[in-house]
Coordinates of C-alpha atoms and ligand atoms in Angstrom, one line a residue:
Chain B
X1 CA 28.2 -8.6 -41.4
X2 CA 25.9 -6.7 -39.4
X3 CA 22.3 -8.2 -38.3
X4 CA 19.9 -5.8 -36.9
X5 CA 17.3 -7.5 -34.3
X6 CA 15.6 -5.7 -31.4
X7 CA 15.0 -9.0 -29.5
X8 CA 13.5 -8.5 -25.7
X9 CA 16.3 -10.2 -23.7
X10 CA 13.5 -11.5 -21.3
X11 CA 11.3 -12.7 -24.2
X12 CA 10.7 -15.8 -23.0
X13 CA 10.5 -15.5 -19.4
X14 CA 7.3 -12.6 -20.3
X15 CA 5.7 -14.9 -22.5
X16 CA 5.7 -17.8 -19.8
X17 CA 4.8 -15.2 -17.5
X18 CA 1.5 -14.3 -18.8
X19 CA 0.7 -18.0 -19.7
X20 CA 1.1 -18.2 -15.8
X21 CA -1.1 -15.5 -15.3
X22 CA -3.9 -16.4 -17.6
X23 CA -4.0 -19.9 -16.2
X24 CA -4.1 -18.0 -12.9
X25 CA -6.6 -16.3 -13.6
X26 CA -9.1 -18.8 -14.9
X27 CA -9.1 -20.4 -11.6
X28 CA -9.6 -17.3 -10.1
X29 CA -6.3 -17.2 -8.0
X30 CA -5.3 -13.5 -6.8
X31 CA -1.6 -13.7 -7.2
X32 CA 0.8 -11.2 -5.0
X33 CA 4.9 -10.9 -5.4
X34 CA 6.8 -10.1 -2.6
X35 CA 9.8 -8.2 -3.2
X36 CA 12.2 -6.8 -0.6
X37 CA 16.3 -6.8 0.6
X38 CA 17.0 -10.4 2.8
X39 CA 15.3 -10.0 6.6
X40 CA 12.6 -7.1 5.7
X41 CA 10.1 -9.4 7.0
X42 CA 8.4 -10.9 4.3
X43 CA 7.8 -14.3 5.7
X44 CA 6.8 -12.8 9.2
X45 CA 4.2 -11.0 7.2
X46 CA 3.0 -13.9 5.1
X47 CA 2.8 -15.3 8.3
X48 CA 0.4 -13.3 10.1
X49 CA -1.5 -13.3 6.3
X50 CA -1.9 -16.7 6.3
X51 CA -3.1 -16.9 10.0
X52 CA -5.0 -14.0 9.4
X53 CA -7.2 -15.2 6.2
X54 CA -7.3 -18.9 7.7
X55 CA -11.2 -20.1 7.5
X56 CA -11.6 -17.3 4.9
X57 CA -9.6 -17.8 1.6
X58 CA -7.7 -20.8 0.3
X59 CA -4.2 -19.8 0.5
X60 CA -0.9 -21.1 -0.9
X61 CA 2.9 -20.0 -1.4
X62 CA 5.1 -20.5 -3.4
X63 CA 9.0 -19.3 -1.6
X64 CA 12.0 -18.8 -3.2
X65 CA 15.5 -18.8 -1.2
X66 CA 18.6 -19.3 -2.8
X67 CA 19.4 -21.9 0.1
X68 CA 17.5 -23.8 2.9
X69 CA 13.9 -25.0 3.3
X70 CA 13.4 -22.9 6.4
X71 CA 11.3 -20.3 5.1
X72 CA 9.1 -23.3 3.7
X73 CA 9.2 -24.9 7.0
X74 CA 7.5 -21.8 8.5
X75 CA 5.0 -20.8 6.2
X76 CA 3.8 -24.9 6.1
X77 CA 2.3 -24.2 9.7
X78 CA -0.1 -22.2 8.0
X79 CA -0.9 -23.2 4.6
X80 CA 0.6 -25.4 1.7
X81 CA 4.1 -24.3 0.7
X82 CA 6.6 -24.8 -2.5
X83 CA 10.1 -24.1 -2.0
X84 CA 12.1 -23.0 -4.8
X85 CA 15.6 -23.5 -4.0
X86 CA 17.3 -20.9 -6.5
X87 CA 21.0 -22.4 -5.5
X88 CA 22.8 -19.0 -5.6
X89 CA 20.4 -17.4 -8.4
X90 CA 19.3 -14.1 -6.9
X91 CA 15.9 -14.2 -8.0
X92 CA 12.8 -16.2 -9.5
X93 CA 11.6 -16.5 -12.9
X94 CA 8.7 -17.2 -14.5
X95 CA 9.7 -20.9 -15.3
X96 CA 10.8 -21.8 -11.7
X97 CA 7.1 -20.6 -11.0
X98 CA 5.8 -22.9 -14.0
X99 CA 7.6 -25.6 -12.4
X100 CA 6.4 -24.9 -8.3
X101 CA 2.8 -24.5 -9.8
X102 CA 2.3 -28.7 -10.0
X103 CA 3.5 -29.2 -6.7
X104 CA 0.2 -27.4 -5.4
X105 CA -2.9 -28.6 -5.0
X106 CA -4.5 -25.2 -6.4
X107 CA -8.5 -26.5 -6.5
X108 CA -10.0 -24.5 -3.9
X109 CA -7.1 -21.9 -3.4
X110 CA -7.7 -18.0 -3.9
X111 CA -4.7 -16.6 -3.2
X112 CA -1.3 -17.4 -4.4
X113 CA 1.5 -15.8 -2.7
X114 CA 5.2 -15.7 -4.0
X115 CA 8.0 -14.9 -1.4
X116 CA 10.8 -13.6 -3.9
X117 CA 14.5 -13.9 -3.5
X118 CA 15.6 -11.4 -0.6
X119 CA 16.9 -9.0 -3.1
X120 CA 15.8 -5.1 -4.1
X121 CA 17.1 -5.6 -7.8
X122 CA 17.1 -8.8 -9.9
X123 CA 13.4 -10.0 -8.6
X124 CA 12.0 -6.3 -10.1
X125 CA 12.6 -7.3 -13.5
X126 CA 11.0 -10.7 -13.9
X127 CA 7.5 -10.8 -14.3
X128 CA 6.6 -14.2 -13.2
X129 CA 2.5 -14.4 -13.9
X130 CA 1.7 -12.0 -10.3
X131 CA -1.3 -9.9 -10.1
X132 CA 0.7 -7.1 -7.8
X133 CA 3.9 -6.9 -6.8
X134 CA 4.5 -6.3 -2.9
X135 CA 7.3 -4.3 -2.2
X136 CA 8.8 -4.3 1.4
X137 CA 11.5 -1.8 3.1
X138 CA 11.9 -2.4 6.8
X139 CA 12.7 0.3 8.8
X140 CA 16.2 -1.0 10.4
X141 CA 17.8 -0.8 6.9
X142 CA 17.6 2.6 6.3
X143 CA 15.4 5.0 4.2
X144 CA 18.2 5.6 1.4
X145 CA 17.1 2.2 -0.2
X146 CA 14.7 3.9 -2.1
X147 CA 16.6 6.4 -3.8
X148 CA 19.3 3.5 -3.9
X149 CA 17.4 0.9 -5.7
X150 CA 14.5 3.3 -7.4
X151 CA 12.8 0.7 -10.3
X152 CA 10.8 -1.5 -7.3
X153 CA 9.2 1.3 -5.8
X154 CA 8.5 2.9 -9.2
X155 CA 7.2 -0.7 -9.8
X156 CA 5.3 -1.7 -6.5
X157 CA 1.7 -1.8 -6.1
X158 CA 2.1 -1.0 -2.9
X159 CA 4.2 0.0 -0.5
X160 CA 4.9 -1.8 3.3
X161 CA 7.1 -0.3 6.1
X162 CA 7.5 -3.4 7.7
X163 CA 9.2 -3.0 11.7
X164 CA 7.5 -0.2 12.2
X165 CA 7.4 -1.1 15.9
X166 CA 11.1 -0.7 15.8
X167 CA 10.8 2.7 14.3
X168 CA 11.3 4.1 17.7
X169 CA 14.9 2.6 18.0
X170 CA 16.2 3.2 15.1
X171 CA 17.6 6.6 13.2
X172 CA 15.2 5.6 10.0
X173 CA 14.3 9.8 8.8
X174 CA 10.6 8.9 7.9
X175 CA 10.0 12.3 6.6
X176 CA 13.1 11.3 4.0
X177 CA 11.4 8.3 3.1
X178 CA 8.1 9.4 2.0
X179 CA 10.0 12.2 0.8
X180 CA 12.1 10.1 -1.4
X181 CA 9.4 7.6 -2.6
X182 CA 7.0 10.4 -3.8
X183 CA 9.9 11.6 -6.1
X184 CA 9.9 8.2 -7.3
X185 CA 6.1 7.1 -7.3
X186 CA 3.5 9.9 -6.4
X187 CA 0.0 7.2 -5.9
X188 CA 1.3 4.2 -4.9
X189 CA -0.2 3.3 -1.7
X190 CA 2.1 3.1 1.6
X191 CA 1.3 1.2 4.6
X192 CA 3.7 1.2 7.6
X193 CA 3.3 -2.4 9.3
X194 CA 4.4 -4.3 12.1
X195 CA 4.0 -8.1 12.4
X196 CA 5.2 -8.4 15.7
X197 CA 2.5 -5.4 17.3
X198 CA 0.2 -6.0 14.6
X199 CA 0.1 -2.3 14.0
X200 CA -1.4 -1.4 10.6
X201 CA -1.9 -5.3 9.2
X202 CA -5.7 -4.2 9.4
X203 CA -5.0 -1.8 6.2
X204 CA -2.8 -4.5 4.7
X205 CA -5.3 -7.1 4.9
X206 CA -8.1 -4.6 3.5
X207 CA -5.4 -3.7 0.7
X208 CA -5.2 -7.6 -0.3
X209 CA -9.0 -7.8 0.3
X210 CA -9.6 -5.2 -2.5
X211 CA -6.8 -5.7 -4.8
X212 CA -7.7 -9.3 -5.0
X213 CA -11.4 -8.6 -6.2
X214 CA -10.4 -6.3 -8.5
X215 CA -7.0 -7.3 -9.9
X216 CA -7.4 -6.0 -13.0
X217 CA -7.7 -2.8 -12.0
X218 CA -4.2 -2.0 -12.9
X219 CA -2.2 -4.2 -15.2
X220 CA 1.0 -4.6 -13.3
X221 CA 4.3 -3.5 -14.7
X222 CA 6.8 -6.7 -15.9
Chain M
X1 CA 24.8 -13.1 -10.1
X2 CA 22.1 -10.6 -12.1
X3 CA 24.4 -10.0 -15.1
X4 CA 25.2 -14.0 -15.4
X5 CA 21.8 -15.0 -15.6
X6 CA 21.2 -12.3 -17.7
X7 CA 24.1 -13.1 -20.3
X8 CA 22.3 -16.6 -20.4
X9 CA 19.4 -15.4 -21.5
X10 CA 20.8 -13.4 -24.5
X11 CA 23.1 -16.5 -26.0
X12 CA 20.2 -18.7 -27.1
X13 CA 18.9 -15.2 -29.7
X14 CA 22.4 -14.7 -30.3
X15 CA 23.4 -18.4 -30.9
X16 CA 20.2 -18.5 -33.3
X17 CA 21.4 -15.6 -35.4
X18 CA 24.9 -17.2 -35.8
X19 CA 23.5 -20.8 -36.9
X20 CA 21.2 -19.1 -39.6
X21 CA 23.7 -16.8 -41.1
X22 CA 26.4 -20.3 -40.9
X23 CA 28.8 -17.5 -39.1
X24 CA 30.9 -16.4 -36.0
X25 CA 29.7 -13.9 -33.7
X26 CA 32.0 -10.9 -33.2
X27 CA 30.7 -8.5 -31.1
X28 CA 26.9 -8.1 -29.8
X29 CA 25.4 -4.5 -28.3
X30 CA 22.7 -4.7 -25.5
X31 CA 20.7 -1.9 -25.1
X32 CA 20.5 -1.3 -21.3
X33 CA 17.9 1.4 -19.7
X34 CA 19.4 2.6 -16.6
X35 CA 17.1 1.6 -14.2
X36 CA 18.0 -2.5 -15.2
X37 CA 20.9 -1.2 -13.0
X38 CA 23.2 -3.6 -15.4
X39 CA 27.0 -3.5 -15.0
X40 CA 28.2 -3.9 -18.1
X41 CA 32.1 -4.8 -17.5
X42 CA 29.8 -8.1 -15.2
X43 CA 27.6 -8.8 -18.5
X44 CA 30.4 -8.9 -20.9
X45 CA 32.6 -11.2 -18.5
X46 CA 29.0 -13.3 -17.9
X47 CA 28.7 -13.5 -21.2
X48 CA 32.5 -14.8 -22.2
X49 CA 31.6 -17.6 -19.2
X50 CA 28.7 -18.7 -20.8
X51 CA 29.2 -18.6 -24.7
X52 CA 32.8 -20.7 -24.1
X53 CA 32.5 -23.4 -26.5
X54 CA 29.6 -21.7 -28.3
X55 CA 30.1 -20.1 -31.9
X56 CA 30.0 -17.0 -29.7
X57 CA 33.5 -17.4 -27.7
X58 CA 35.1 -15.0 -27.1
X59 CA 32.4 -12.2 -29.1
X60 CA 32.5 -9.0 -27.1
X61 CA 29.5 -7.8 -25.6
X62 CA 28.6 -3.7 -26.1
X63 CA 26.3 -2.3 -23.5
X64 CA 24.5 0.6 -25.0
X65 CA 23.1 2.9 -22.2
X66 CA 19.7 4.4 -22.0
X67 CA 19.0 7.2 -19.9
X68 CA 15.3 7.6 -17.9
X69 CA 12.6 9.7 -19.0
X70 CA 9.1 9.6 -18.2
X71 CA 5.6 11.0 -19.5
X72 CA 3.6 12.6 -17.0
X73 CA 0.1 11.2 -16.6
X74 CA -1.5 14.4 -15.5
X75 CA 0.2 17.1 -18.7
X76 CA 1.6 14.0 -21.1
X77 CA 5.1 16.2 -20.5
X78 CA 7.8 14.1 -21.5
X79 CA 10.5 14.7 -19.6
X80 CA 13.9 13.6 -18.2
X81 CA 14.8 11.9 -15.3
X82 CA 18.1 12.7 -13.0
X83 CA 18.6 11.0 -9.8
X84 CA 15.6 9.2 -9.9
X85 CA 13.6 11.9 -9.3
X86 CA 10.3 11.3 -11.7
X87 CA 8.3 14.7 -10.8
X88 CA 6.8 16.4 -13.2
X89 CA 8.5 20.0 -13.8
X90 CA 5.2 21.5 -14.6
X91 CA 2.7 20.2 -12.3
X92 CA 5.4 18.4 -9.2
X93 CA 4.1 15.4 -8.9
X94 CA 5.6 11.5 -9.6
X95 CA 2.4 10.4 -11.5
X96 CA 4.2 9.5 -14.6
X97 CA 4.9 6.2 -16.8
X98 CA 8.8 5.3 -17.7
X99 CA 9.1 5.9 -21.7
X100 CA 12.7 4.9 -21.6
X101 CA 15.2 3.5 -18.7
X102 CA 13.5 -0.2 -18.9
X103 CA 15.0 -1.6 -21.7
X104 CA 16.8 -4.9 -22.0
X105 CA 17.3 -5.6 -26.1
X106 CA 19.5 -7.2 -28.0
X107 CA 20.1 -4.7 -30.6
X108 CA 22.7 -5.9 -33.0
X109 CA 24.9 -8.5 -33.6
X110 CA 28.2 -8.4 -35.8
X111 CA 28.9 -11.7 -37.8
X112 CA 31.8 -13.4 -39.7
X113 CA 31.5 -16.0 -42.4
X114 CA 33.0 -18.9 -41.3
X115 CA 33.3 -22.0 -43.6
X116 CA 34.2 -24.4 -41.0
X117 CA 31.2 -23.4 -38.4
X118 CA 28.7 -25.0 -40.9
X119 CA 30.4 -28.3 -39.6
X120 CA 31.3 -27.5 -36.4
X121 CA 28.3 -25.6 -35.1
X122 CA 27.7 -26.8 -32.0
Ligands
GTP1 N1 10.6 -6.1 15.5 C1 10.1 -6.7 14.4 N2 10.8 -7.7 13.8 C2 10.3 -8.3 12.7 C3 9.1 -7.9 12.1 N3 8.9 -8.6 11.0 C4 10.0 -9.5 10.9 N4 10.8 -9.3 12.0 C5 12.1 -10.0 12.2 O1 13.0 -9.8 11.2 C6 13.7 -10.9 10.9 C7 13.6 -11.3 9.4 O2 12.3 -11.6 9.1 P1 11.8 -12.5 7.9 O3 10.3 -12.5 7.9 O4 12.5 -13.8 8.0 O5 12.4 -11.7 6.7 P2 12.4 -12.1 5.1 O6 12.2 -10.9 4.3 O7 11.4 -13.2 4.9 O8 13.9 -12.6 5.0 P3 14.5 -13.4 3.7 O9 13.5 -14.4 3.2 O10 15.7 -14.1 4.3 O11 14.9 -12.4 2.7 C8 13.2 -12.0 11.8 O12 14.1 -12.1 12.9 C9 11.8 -11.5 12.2 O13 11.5 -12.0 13.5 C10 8.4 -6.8 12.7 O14 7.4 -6.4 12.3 N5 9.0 -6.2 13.8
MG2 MG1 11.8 -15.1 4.0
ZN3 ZN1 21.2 -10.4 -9.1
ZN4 ZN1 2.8 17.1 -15.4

């Protein structure tokens, strides 16, 4: 016997997802999703976020790593910090979010930042409540990870080229990249970054500034 | 890793389906858009692991592949994507929505009576 059913596989992660989001957004809390391979930088960057926005916005994170607290350990100089130890999964989901979201203290927060699982495929697909999904690509790991791994940058809200400091010592073809990600996603915004120099965090911080009074403005792909 | 957590996913809708119709599970076809990047020799084996013991051991899983298009946002063109190139043929630029490549369905499943599962159903 043959049953017919057309049954979203992630069903019930996109339903938890948007009851995420719209408890989110009743409080007002401007939610980002970082997305990148392991080592683009994305706790480096959250770190000079949180240091940067100090005194201005109530910030939190929420971290996923599929072992150790030492991400957490970082970020918790700056602001309060969840860990979500994924023990081998290779990316979060909306009900690992669900059950961070008690362990803040969220009165007072505006932003709530999610460090994803160091990983350019799984964490794409999972919608877990964000506003925006940030996606990272650093320039020591070559500008064929966006052709390679095309559904994050077709995805992404914007677009960081983290290390660009190191752009000078490395064989990243630049001209490839932006060639590359314009075949995939013509408008998205691209902002080449570097933590360590602070080079270009000014247009980043104005990005997150805008995005998170208006994050509506686009409804963000699942 | 992906496909494992993946195949989880699926069993509860499958497992569902086989309680209702008091029946086996055969075979069940996933419909897979490309960009999901899915292996699908990984998602059948994922799947074998996790419905062991379930009235869906040993069912084989079908991946059913969906290739990319997109509609362009500036000419509504619908038109195919190769090699993750999205630009527009007409007007040569990636401003364009995916219409298919995203999908991640559980199309069909193929059943067998089975007297003794109304007992055993686990
Ligand atoms: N030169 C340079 N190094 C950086 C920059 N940002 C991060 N790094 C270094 O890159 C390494 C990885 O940075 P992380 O911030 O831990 O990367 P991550 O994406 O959080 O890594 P995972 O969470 O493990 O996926 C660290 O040694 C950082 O010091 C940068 O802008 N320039
Ligand atoms: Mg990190
Ligand atoms: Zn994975
Ligand atoms: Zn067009």
């Amino acid at each position: 016997m043959r049953v017919d059913v057309v049954h979203n596989v992630l069903k019930l992660n996109d339903a938890l997802a948007q009851q995420i989001r719209a408890d989110l957004r009743g409080r007002g809390i401007f939610c980002p999703n970082l997305i990148s391979s392991p080592g683009s930088g994305k706790t480096t960057l959250l770190e000079r976020t949180l240091e940067h926005f100090r005194g201005t916005w109530g910030q939190a994170v929420i971290v996923g790593d599929l072992a150790t607290s030492r991400d957490a350990e970082r970020l918790a100089e700056y602001a309060q910090t969840v860990q979500i130890n994924t023990d081998g999964g290779c990316h979060l989901d909306a009900a690992m979010v669900a059950n961070a979201m008690p362990h803040l203290d969220l009165d007072g927060v505006d932003v709530l930042y999610i460090e994803n699982v160091g990983n350019l495929v799984c964490p794409v697909g999972y919608d877990l409540g964000h506003d925006a999904k940030v996606a990272l690509i650093s320039v020591t790991e070559g500008e064929d990870k966006v052709a390679k791994y095309p559904r994050l940058w077709r995805e992404a809200d914007v677009v960081l080229l983290t290390k660009a400091d190191l752009l000078q010592y490395v064989p990243f073809d630049v001209a490839r990249f932006y060639e590359d990600l314009r075949a995939l996603n013509g408008t998205v915004p691209v902002l080449e970054v570097s933590s360590m120099t602070g080079q270009g965090m000014d247009a980043w911080f104005e990005w997150l500034t805008a995005r998170r009074e208006s994050p509506n403005a686009q409804e963000p792909a699942a | 890793m992906h496909e494992l957590s993946l195949a989880e996913a699926i069993l509860p809708s499958v497992l569902a389906i086989a309680e209702e119709h008091r029946a086996r599970v055969m075979s069940l076809t996933i419909q897979a858009g490309a960009l999901q990047m899915i292996v699908a020799e990984s998602l059948a084996m994922g799947f074998l692991a996790v419905a062991e013991g379930t009235a869906a051991e040993g069912a084989r899983l079908i991946v059913e592949p969906v290739a990319v298009t997109a509609r362009c946002r500036r000419c509504e063109l619908v038109f195919g994507v190769e090699d993750s190139i999205f630009l527009c043929p007409d007007c040569h630029v990636a401003d364009a929505e995916t219409v298919t490549g995203n999908e991640l369905v559980l199309l069909r499943v193929e059943l067998e009576p089975c007297e003794s599962m109304s007992s055993t159903t686990s």
